[in-house]
C-alpha cells in the first residue's frame, strides 16, 4: 500500500504587506529586500484570528476539491510553529471547524520542515493500512511572533498555509511517497528560535520587556546551514533512488530566500523551470511554504501523473529534509 496525494489546496489572507510598507516601519528599502531575499510582499492575517483559521480554510478547499465529507477523515495533522494556543493542539481547533466527527489529530512542531515531517508521518498510517484519509496541513501565522521593529526578521516572514489529502493506492506504477531523508541538529537551536512562552521562559513582565516572545535569528548562520544541508539531503535522495536532475520534474523547495533556492537548485543540476518559486508573493510562511507552493504548482499544471517531485526544506532546530514522491494527480 502506498500513500498518494489526492488533493491539494492553500489559503493566504487578503491583507498584503509590501516592501514599501516596510520601508515606513524599519530602516530598509525595496531594492535591498528583493536582492537579498527575493521577497516583494507577504500576507498578514487579521489580529483576531489564529493559525487554525488558515489551516481550516486550506483543508476545506481540499475537501471540496476531492469531494470528501469531513466525517470521512481518519486523522488531521497540523504542522505549525504558531499554534492558536500551547494547549490544546491546533488540530483540535481545525477538527471542530471542519466538523470532522470521526477522526483524531495532533500538531507537529518542526518549524519550516513541519509539513514534510507531517507528510511522512501520515504516510506511515496509510502504508500500514491503518487509515484511509488523512488531512495533512502546514500553516503559520508568523505575524503573531514577529517584531515589526526588527529589520532582521520582519521582512522575511508572512502568514499562510496549505493542505493535502493523503489516501492509499496500490496502482502498478507505484505513485505517491517514495522516500525521505530527514535530519535534526539541535545544536542549531540557538540560531533560530522564539525564546519565551514555553516552559523554559514562561511569560512574565521580564520576557515581554526583553522582547523574548518574538523570533530571533542569526541570518548568516542559517543561510550557510540552509544551502549546505538542503543541497546535501536533496542530492542524497536523488543518488539513493538512482535519479539525476534530468529525472526530476519539479523541485518544491521551502521558500525562505531566493538565493538559497537558486544555490540548491544549481547544486542539484536543475534548470529554472524545474523549480517552483513563489517567495516574491508570500515570503516565508514557515510550515506553509511547501503546501502553498505545491498547490500553486498544481494549479499551474507544472506536474502530471507519474512525475518525480522532490520537496526540500530546512528550518529551526535545525531541521532539514528531502522527500521524494511520484505525483499522483492528472
Ligand atoms: N535592510 C537594509 N539593509 C540591511 C538590512 C535590511 N533589512 N539588514 C541588514 N542590512 C545591511 C547591513 O547593515 C549590512 O550593511 P553593511 O554591509 O554596510 O555593513 C548589509 O545590509 C549586509 O547585512 P547582512 O546582515 O550581512 O545581510 P545578509 O546578506 O546576511 O542578509 C538575511 C540578511 C537575513 C536576508 C540573510 O542572512 C538570510 O536570508 N538568512 C537566512 C534567514 C532565513 O532564511 N531564516 C528563516 C529560516 S527557515
Short mmCIF file of C-alpha atoms and ligand atoms in Angstrom, two decimals:
data_model
loop_
_atom_site.label_atom_id
_atom_site.label_comp_id
_atom_site.label_asym_id
_atom_site.label_seq_id
_atom_site.Cartn_x
_atom_site.Cartn_y
_atom_site.Cartn_z
CA UNK A 1 0.00 0.00 0.00
CA UNK A 2 1.36 3.45 -0.93
CA UNK A 3 0.35 6.91 0.25
CA UNK A 4 -0.69 9.27 -2.53
CA UNK A 5 -1.74 12.91 -2.54
CA UNK A 6 -5.28 13.04 -3.92
CA UNK A 7 -5.96 16.75 -3.36
CA UNK A 8 -4.02 19.91 -2.58
CA UNK A 9 -5.13 23.44 -1.67
CA UNK A 10 -3.99 26.56 0.12
CA UNK A 11 -5.15 29.75 1.79
CA UNK A 12 -3.43 33.08 2.24
CA UNK A 13 -5.00 36.14 3.89
CA UNK A 14 -6.05 39.06 1.65
CA UNK A 15 -4.11 41.72 3.56
CA UNK A 16 -0.79 42.48 1.80
CA UNK A 17 2.33 43.92 3.47
CA UNK A 18 4.65 45.24 0.74
CA UNK A 19 8.33 46.18 0.86
CA UNK A 20 7.19 49.80 0.52
CA UNK A 21 5.08 49.39 3.66
CA UNK A 22 8.13 48.02 5.49
CA UNK A 23 10.24 50.99 4.37
CA UNK A 24 7.96 53.10 6.56
CA UNK A 25 8.38 50.78 9.55
CA UNK A 26 12.13 49.95 9.66
CA UNK A 27 15.38 51.17 8.08
CA UNK A 28 15.28 49.15 4.86
CA UNK A 29 14.43 49.50 1.18
CA UNK A 30 12.68 47.58 -1.58
CA UNK A 31 15.84 47.05 -3.63
CA UNK A 32 17.79 45.59 -0.67
CA UNK A 33 14.96 43.23 0.28
CA UNK A 34 14.50 41.96 -3.28
CA UNK A 35 18.21 41.50 -3.95
CA UNK A 36 18.92 39.76 -0.60
CA UNK A 37 15.75 37.66 -0.27
CA UNK A 38 13.64 37.77 -3.47
CA UNK A 39 10.59 38.86 -1.45
CA UNK A 40 8.28 41.65 -2.67
CA UNK A 41 5.29 41.20 -0.39
CA UNK A 42 3.76 38.95 2.24
CA UNK A 43 0.27 38.30 3.63
CA UNK A 44 -0.89 39.22 7.13
CA UNK A 45 -3.83 37.58 8.93
CA UNK A 46 -6.31 39.63 10.97
CA UNK A 47 -5.19 40.09 14.59
CA UNK A 48 -8.28 38.36 15.98
CA UNK A 49 -7.74 35.13 14.02
CA UNK A 50 -5.37 32.25 14.78
CA UNK A 51 -3.45 29.77 12.65
CA UNK A 52 -6.41 27.37 12.71
CA UNK A 53 -8.32 29.87 10.54
CA UNK A 54 -5.72 29.46 7.78
CA UNK A 55 -5.46 25.70 8.32
CA UNK A 56 -9.22 25.11 8.20
CA UNK A 57 -9.63 27.27 5.06
CA UNK A 58 -6.92 25.27 3.29
CA UNK A 59 -8.38 21.94 4.47
CA UNK A 60 -11.89 22.92 3.37
CA UNK A 61 -10.63 23.70 -0.13
CA UNK A 62 -9.11 20.20 -0.31
CA UNK A 63 -12.31 18.55 0.94
CA UNK A 64 -14.24 20.41 -1.75
CA UNK A 65 -11.71 19.61 -4.48
CA UNK A 66 -11.75 15.88 -3.65
CA UNK A 67 -15.46 15.66 -2.94
CA UNK A 68 -14.71 14.35 0.55
CA UNK A 69 -17.02 14.77 3.55
CA UNK A 70 -15.29 15.96 6.71
CA UNK A 71 -16.54 12.93 8.66
CA UNK A 72 -14.62 10.62 6.31
CA UNK A 73 -11.30 11.90 7.69
CA UNK A 74 -9.42 9.49 9.95
CA UNK A 75 -6.68 11.85 11.08
CA UNK A 76 -5.74 15.54 10.94
CA UNK A 77 -2.09 16.55 11.35
CA UNK A 78 -1.26 20.23 11.59
CA UNK A 79 2.36 21.31 11.20
CA UNK A 80 2.82 24.72 12.78
CA UNK A 81 5.14 26.81 14.93
CA UNK A 82 2.39 29.28 15.74
CA UNK A 83 -0.37 27.18 17.33
CA UNK A 84 -3.54 29.01 18.35
CA UNK A 85 -2.58 28.12 21.93
CA UNK A 86 0.10 25.93 23.54
CA UNK A 87 -2.73 23.64 24.69
CA UNK A 88 -4.82 22.24 23.07
CA UNK A 89 -3.42 21.42 19.65
CA UNK A 90 -4.31 23.49 16.60
CA UNK A 91 -5.57 20.22 15.11
CA UNK A 92 -8.35 20.33 17.74
CA UNK A 93 -9.50 23.75 16.50
CA UNK A 94 -9.38 22.54 12.89
CA UNK A 95 -11.32 19.36 13.69
CA UNK A 96 -14.03 21.44 15.33
CA UNK A 97 -14.15 23.97 12.50
CA UNK A 98 -14.41 21.20 9.86
CA UNK A 99 -16.84 19.19 11.99
CA UNK A 100 -14.72 16.13 11.25
CA UNK A 101 -16.53 13.83 13.65
CA UNK A 102 -14.66 10.54 13.11
CA UNK A 103 -11.02 11.47 13.46
CA UNK A 104 -8.15 12.08 15.81
CA UNK A 105 -5.36 14.59 15.35
CA UNK A 106 -2.26 16.31 16.62
CA UNK A 107 0.28 19.03 15.84
CA UNK A 108 3.86 18.70 14.70
CA UNK A 109 6.36 21.39 15.61
CA UNK A 110 9.30 21.16 13.26
CA UNK A 111 9.30 24.78 12.08
CA UNK A 112 9.82 25.06 8.31
CA UNK A 113 10.28 21.29 8.00
CA UNK A 114 6.92 20.71 9.69
CA UNK A 115 4.88 19.99 6.60
CA UNK A 116 7.15 17.30 5.16
CA UNK A 117 7.66 15.70 8.57
CA UNK A 118 3.85 15.59 8.84
CA UNK A 119 3.54 14.18 5.32
CA UNK A 120 6.00 11.36 6.08
CA UNK A 121 4.25 10.66 9.40
CA UNK A 122 0.86 10.49 7.73
CA UNK A 123 2.25 8.21 5.01
CA UNK A 124 3.07 5.59 7.67
CA UNK A 125 -0.57 5.39 8.79
CA UNK A 126 -1.64 4.90 5.16
CA UNK A 127 1.08 2.38 4.27
CA UNK A 128 0.27 0.19 7.27
CA UNK A 129 -3.37 0.12 6.16
CA UNK A 130 -4.42 1.72 9.43
CA UNK A 131 -6.05 4.80 7.86
CA UNK A 132 -7.64 5.78 4.54
CA UNK A 133 -7.99 9.56 4.58
CA UNK A 134 -5.57 11.89 6.31
CA UNK A 135 -5.58 15.68 6.10
CA UNK A 136 -2.02 16.98 6.34
CA UNK A 137 -1.78 20.73 6.90
CA UNK A 138 1.12 23.17 7.12
CA UNK A 139 0.14 26.64 8.35
CA UNK A 140 1.59 29.54 10.27
CA UNK A 141 0.61 33.00 11.43
CA UNK A 142 4.16 34.29 11.69
CA UNK A 143 2.94 37.88 12.15
CA UNK A 144 1.93 36.83 15.69
CA UNK A 145 5.58 36.28 16.70
CA UNK A 146 7.44 38.84 14.57
CA UNK A 147 8.77 42.12 15.90
CA UNK A 148 7.93 44.72 13.26
CA UNK A 149 10.70 46.94 14.62
CA UNK A 150 13.36 44.30 13.83
CA UNK A 151 14.53 44.54 10.22
CA UNK A 152 16.43 41.28 10.64
CA UNK A 153 13.23 39.26 10.70
CA UNK A 154 10.16 41.33 9.80
CA UNK A 155 10.82 41.44 6.08
CA UNK A 156 11.21 37.69 5.74
CA UNK A 157 8.10 36.14 7.25
CA UNK A 158 4.40 36.07 6.32
CA UNK A 159 1.15 34.23 7.08
CA UNK A 160 -0.43 31.39 5.10
CA UNK A 161 -0.83 27.67 4.74
CA UNK A 162 -1.82 24.72 2.63
CA UNK A 163 -3.14 21.19 2.93
CA UNK A 164 -3.12 17.85 1.16
CA UNK A 165 -5.34 14.79 1.41
CA UNK A 166 -3.38 11.56 1.67
CA UNK A 167 -5.02 8.28 0.64
CA UNK A 168 -3.94 4.70 -0.15
CA UNK A 169 -3.17 3.44 -3.64
CA UNK A 170 -1.97 0.13 -5.00
CA UNK A 171 -1.70 1.18 -8.63
CA UNK A 172 1.02 -0.68 -10.51
CA UNK A 173 3.04 2.41 -11.39
CA UNK A 174 3.86 2.99 -7.71
CA UNK A 175 2.68 6.55 -7.25
CA UNK A 176 2.98 8.62 -4.09
CA UNK A 177 5.53 8.95 -1.30
CA UNK A 178 8.66 7.04 -2.33
CA UNK A 179 11.37 8.01 0.15
CA UNK A 180 12.60 10.66 2.54
CA UNK A 181 15.75 11.71 4.38
CA UNK A 182 15.30 13.88 7.47
CA UNK A 183 17.75 15.39 9.96
CA UNK A 184 17.54 17.14 13.31
CA UNK A 185 20.55 19.13 14.54
CA UNK A 186 19.73 20.54 17.98
CA UNK A 187 22.97 22.47 18.29
CA UNK A 188 21.35 24.90 15.82
CA UNK A 189 18.53 25.80 18.23
CA UNK A 190 20.37 28.90 19.45
CA UNK A 191 20.47 30.45 15.97
CA UNK A 192 16.73 30.49 15.27
CA UNK A 193 14.12 30.46 18.00
CA UNK A 194 11.38 32.21 19.91
CA UNK A 195 12.78 32.06 23.45
CA UNK A 196 9.81 32.76 25.73
CA UNK A 197 6.30 31.45 26.22
CA UNK A 198 7.31 27.84 26.79
CA UNK A 199 8.33 26.02 29.99
CA UNK A 200 11.89 27.37 29.99
CA UNK A 201 10.91 31.04 29.99
CA UNK A 202 7.19 31.29 30.82
CA UNK A 203 5.59 34.62 30.02
CA UNK A 204 6.46 37.34 32.54
CA UNK A 205 6.90 41.11 32.57
CA UNK A 206 10.60 40.47 32.05
CA UNK A 207 10.14 38.27 28.96
CA UNK A 208 7.83 40.87 27.45
CA UNK A 209 10.20 43.76 28.26
CA UNK A 210 13.09 41.84 26.74
CA UNK A 211 11.05 41.08 23.59
CA UNK A 212 11.55 37.35 24.10
CA UNK A 213 8.19 36.46 22.54
CA UNK A 214 9.46 37.32 19.08
CA UNK A 215 11.51 35.30 16.58
CA UNK A 216 15.25 35.69 16.95
CA UNK A 217 17.58 34.66 14.13
CA UNK A 218 21.23 34.73 13.18
CA UNK A 219 20.64 35.18 9.46
CA UNK A 220 24.16 34.43 8.28
CA UNK A 221 24.47 31.15 10.25
CA UNK A 222 21.08 29.99 8.97
CA UNK A 223 21.91 30.94 5.39
CA UNK A 224 25.08 28.84 5.39
CA UNK A 225 23.41 25.86 7.04
CA UNK A 226 20.43 26.04 4.68
CA UNK A 227 22.46 25.99 1.47
CA UNK A 228 24.70 23.13 2.64
CA UNK A 229 22.06 20.97 4.33
CA UNK A 230 19.26 21.43 1.82
CA UNK A 231 21.60 20.66 -1.10
CA UNK A 232 23.07 17.64 0.70
CA UNK A 233 19.75 15.98 1.51
CA UNK A 234 18.34 16.75 -1.94
CA UNK A 235 21.35 15.26 -3.74
CA UNK A 236 21.43 12.27 -1.37
CA UNK A 237 17.80 11.41 -2.03
CA UNK A 238 18.41 11.55 -5.79
CA UNK A 239 21.50 9.33 -5.52
CA UNK A 240 19.79 6.87 -3.18
CA UNK A 241 16.97 6.45 -5.70
CA UNK A 242 19.29 6.46 -8.74
CA UNK A 243 17.86 9.68 -10.15
CA UNK A 244 19.63 12.67 -11.68
CA UNK A 245 18.49 16.27 -12.14
CA UNK A 246 17.10 15.31 -15.56
CA UNK A 247 14.67 12.81 -13.99
CA UNK A 248 13.12 15.40 -11.67
CA UNK A 249 10.07 17.21 -12.99
CA UNK A 250 9.87 19.70 -10.16
CA UNK A 251 11.68 20.74 -7.01
CA UNK A 252 9.32 22.27 -4.47
CA UNK A 253 11.71 23.96 -2.04
CA UNK A 254 11.00 25.72 1.23
CA UNK A 255 10.60 29.39 0.32
CA UNK A 256 12.94 31.18 2.75
CA UNK A 257 15.29 33.06 0.48
CA UNK A 258 15.58 33.12 -3.33
CA UNK A 259 19.37 32.97 -3.13
CA UNK A 260 19.16 29.77 -1.05
CA UNK A 261 16.69 28.21 -3.51
CA UNK A 262 18.87 29.09 -6.52
CA UNK A 263 22.02 27.73 -4.87
CA UNK A 264 20.31 24.43 -4.02
CA UNK A 265 18.78 24.06 -7.50
CA UNK A 266 22.19 24.67 -9.10
CA UNK A 267 23.87 22.04 -6.95
CA UNK A 268 21.11 19.58 -7.90
CA UNK A 269 21.66 20.30 -11.61
CA UNK A 270 18.18 21.69 -12.17
CA UNK A 271 17.10 24.39 -14.62
CA UNK A 272 14.90 27.34 -13.65
CA UNK A 273 11.71 25.73 -14.99
CA UNK A 274 12.26 22.67 -12.75
CA UNK A 275 11.88 24.77 -9.59
CA UNK A 276 8.65 26.10 -8.06
CA UNK A 277 9.20 29.63 -6.74
CA UNK A 278 6.55 31.94 -5.28
CA UNK A 279 8.56 33.58 -2.48
CA UNK A 280 8.08 37.02 -4.05
CA UNK A 281 4.36 36.94 -3.17
CA UNK A 282 4.30 35.43 0.32
CA UNK A 283 7.77 35.50 1.90
CA UNK A 284 8.49 32.69 4.36
CA UNK A 285 5.26 31.27 5.78
CA UNK A 286 7.24 28.61 7.73
CA UNK A 287 5.23 25.32 7.63
CA UNK A 288 3.02 26.92 4.98
CA UNK A 289 5.52 27.48 2.18
CA UNK A 290 5.65 23.95 0.75
CA UNK A 291 1.93 23.13 0.60
CA UNK A 292 1.22 26.63 -0.78
CA UNK A 293 3.90 26.17 -3.45
CA UNK A 294 2.64 22.65 -4.23
CA UNK A 295 -0.92 23.91 -4.57
CA UNK A 296 0.08 26.75 -6.90
CA UNK A 297 2.29 24.42 -8.96
CA UNK A 298 -0.69 22.07 -9.33
CA UNK A 299 -2.95 24.97 -10.37
CA UNK A 300 -0.36 25.99 -12.97
CA UNK A 301 -0.16 22.36 -14.20
CA UNK A 302 3.58 22.22 -13.58
CA UNK A 303 3.47 18.47 -12.93
CA UNK A 304 1.49 15.47 -14.25
CA UNK A 305 0.69 11.98 -13.03
CA UNK A 306 3.84 9.87 -12.72
CA UNK A 307 6.31 12.80 -12.49
CA UNK A 308 9.10 12.72 -9.92
CA UNK A 309 8.84 15.57 -7.41
CA UNK A 310 11.39 16.45 -4.74
CA UNK A 311 10.37 18.53 -1.74
CA UNK A 312 13.28 20.02 0.23
CA UNK A 313 13.42 22.12 3.32
CA UNK A 314 15.34 23.38 6.36
CA UNK A 315 14.29 25.28 9.44
CA UNK A 316 14.61 25.98 13.14
CA UNK A 317 16.02 23.11 15.17
CA UNK A 318 17.92 22.94 12.93
CA UNK A 319 15.62 20.67 10.95
CA UNK A 320 16.15 19.66 7.35
CA UNK A 321 14.84 17.11 4.94
CA UNK A 322 14.00 15.96 1.44
CA UNK A 323 11.02 13.91 0.39
CA UNK A 324 10.70 12.16 -2.97
CA UNK A 325 7.30 11.39 -4.42
CA UNK A 326 5.70 10.34 -7.67
CA UNK A 327 2.88 12.78 -8.41
CA UNK A 328 -0.50 11.01 -8.47
CA UNK A 329 -2.89 13.66 -9.80
CA UNK A 330 -3.64 14.33 -13.51
N1 LIG B 1 17.55 46.45 5.09
C1 LIG B 1 18.58 47.14 4.56
N2 LIG B 1 19.86 46.90 4.86
C2 LIG B 1 20.12 45.89 5.70
C3 LIG B 1 19.10 45.13 6.29
C4 LIG B 1 17.76 45.43 5.96
N3 LIG B 1 16.72 44.75 6.44
N4 LIG B 1 19.65 44.20 7.09
C5 LIG B 1 20.97 44.38 7.01
N5 LIG B 1 21.27 45.40 6.18
C6 LIG B 1 22.59 45.86 5.78
C7 LIG B 1 23.61 45.64 6.86
O1 LIG B 1 23.72 46.78 7.69
C8 LIG B 1 24.87 45.41 6.06
O2 LIG B 1 25.40 46.66 5.63
P1 LIG B 1 27.00 46.89 5.54
O3 LIG B 1 27.47 45.88 4.50
O4 LIG B 1 27.08 48.30 5.11
O5 LIG B 1 27.51 46.59 6.90
C9 LIG B 1 24.39 44.69 4.81
O6 LIG B 1 23.00 45.07 4.65
C10 LIG B 1 24.51 43.19 4.88
O7 LIG B 1 23.94 42.75 6.10
P2 LIG B 1 23.89 41.24 6.50
O8 LIG B 1 23.31 41.09 7.85
O9 LIG B 1 25.24 40.67 6.22
O10 LIG B 1 22.83 40.69 5.43
P3 LIG B 1 22.74 39.28 4.74
O11 LIG B 1 23.27 39.32 3.37
O12 LIG B 1 23.23 38.19 5.64
O13 LIG B 1 21.17 39.15 4.61
C11 LIG B 1 19.34 37.98 5.61
C12 LIG B 1 20.40 39.09 5.78
C13 LIG B 1 18.57 37.87 6.90
C14 LIG B 1 18.41 38.37 4.47
C15 LIG B 1 20.06 36.66 5.25
O14 LIG B 1 21.12 36.43 6.15
C16 LIG B 1 19.14 35.47 5.25
O15 LIG B 1 18.19 35.40 4.49
N6 LIG B 1 19.41 34.45 6.09
C17 LIG B 1 18.57 33.31 6.22
C18 LIG B 1 17.41 33.63 7.13
C19 LIG B 1 16.29 32.62 6.99
O16 LIG B 1 16.06 32.03 5.98
N7 LIG B 1 15.51 32.44 8.09
C20 LIG B 1 14.41 31.54 8.15
C21 LIG B 1 14.88 30.14 8.18
S1 LIG B 1 13.60 29.00 7.99
#
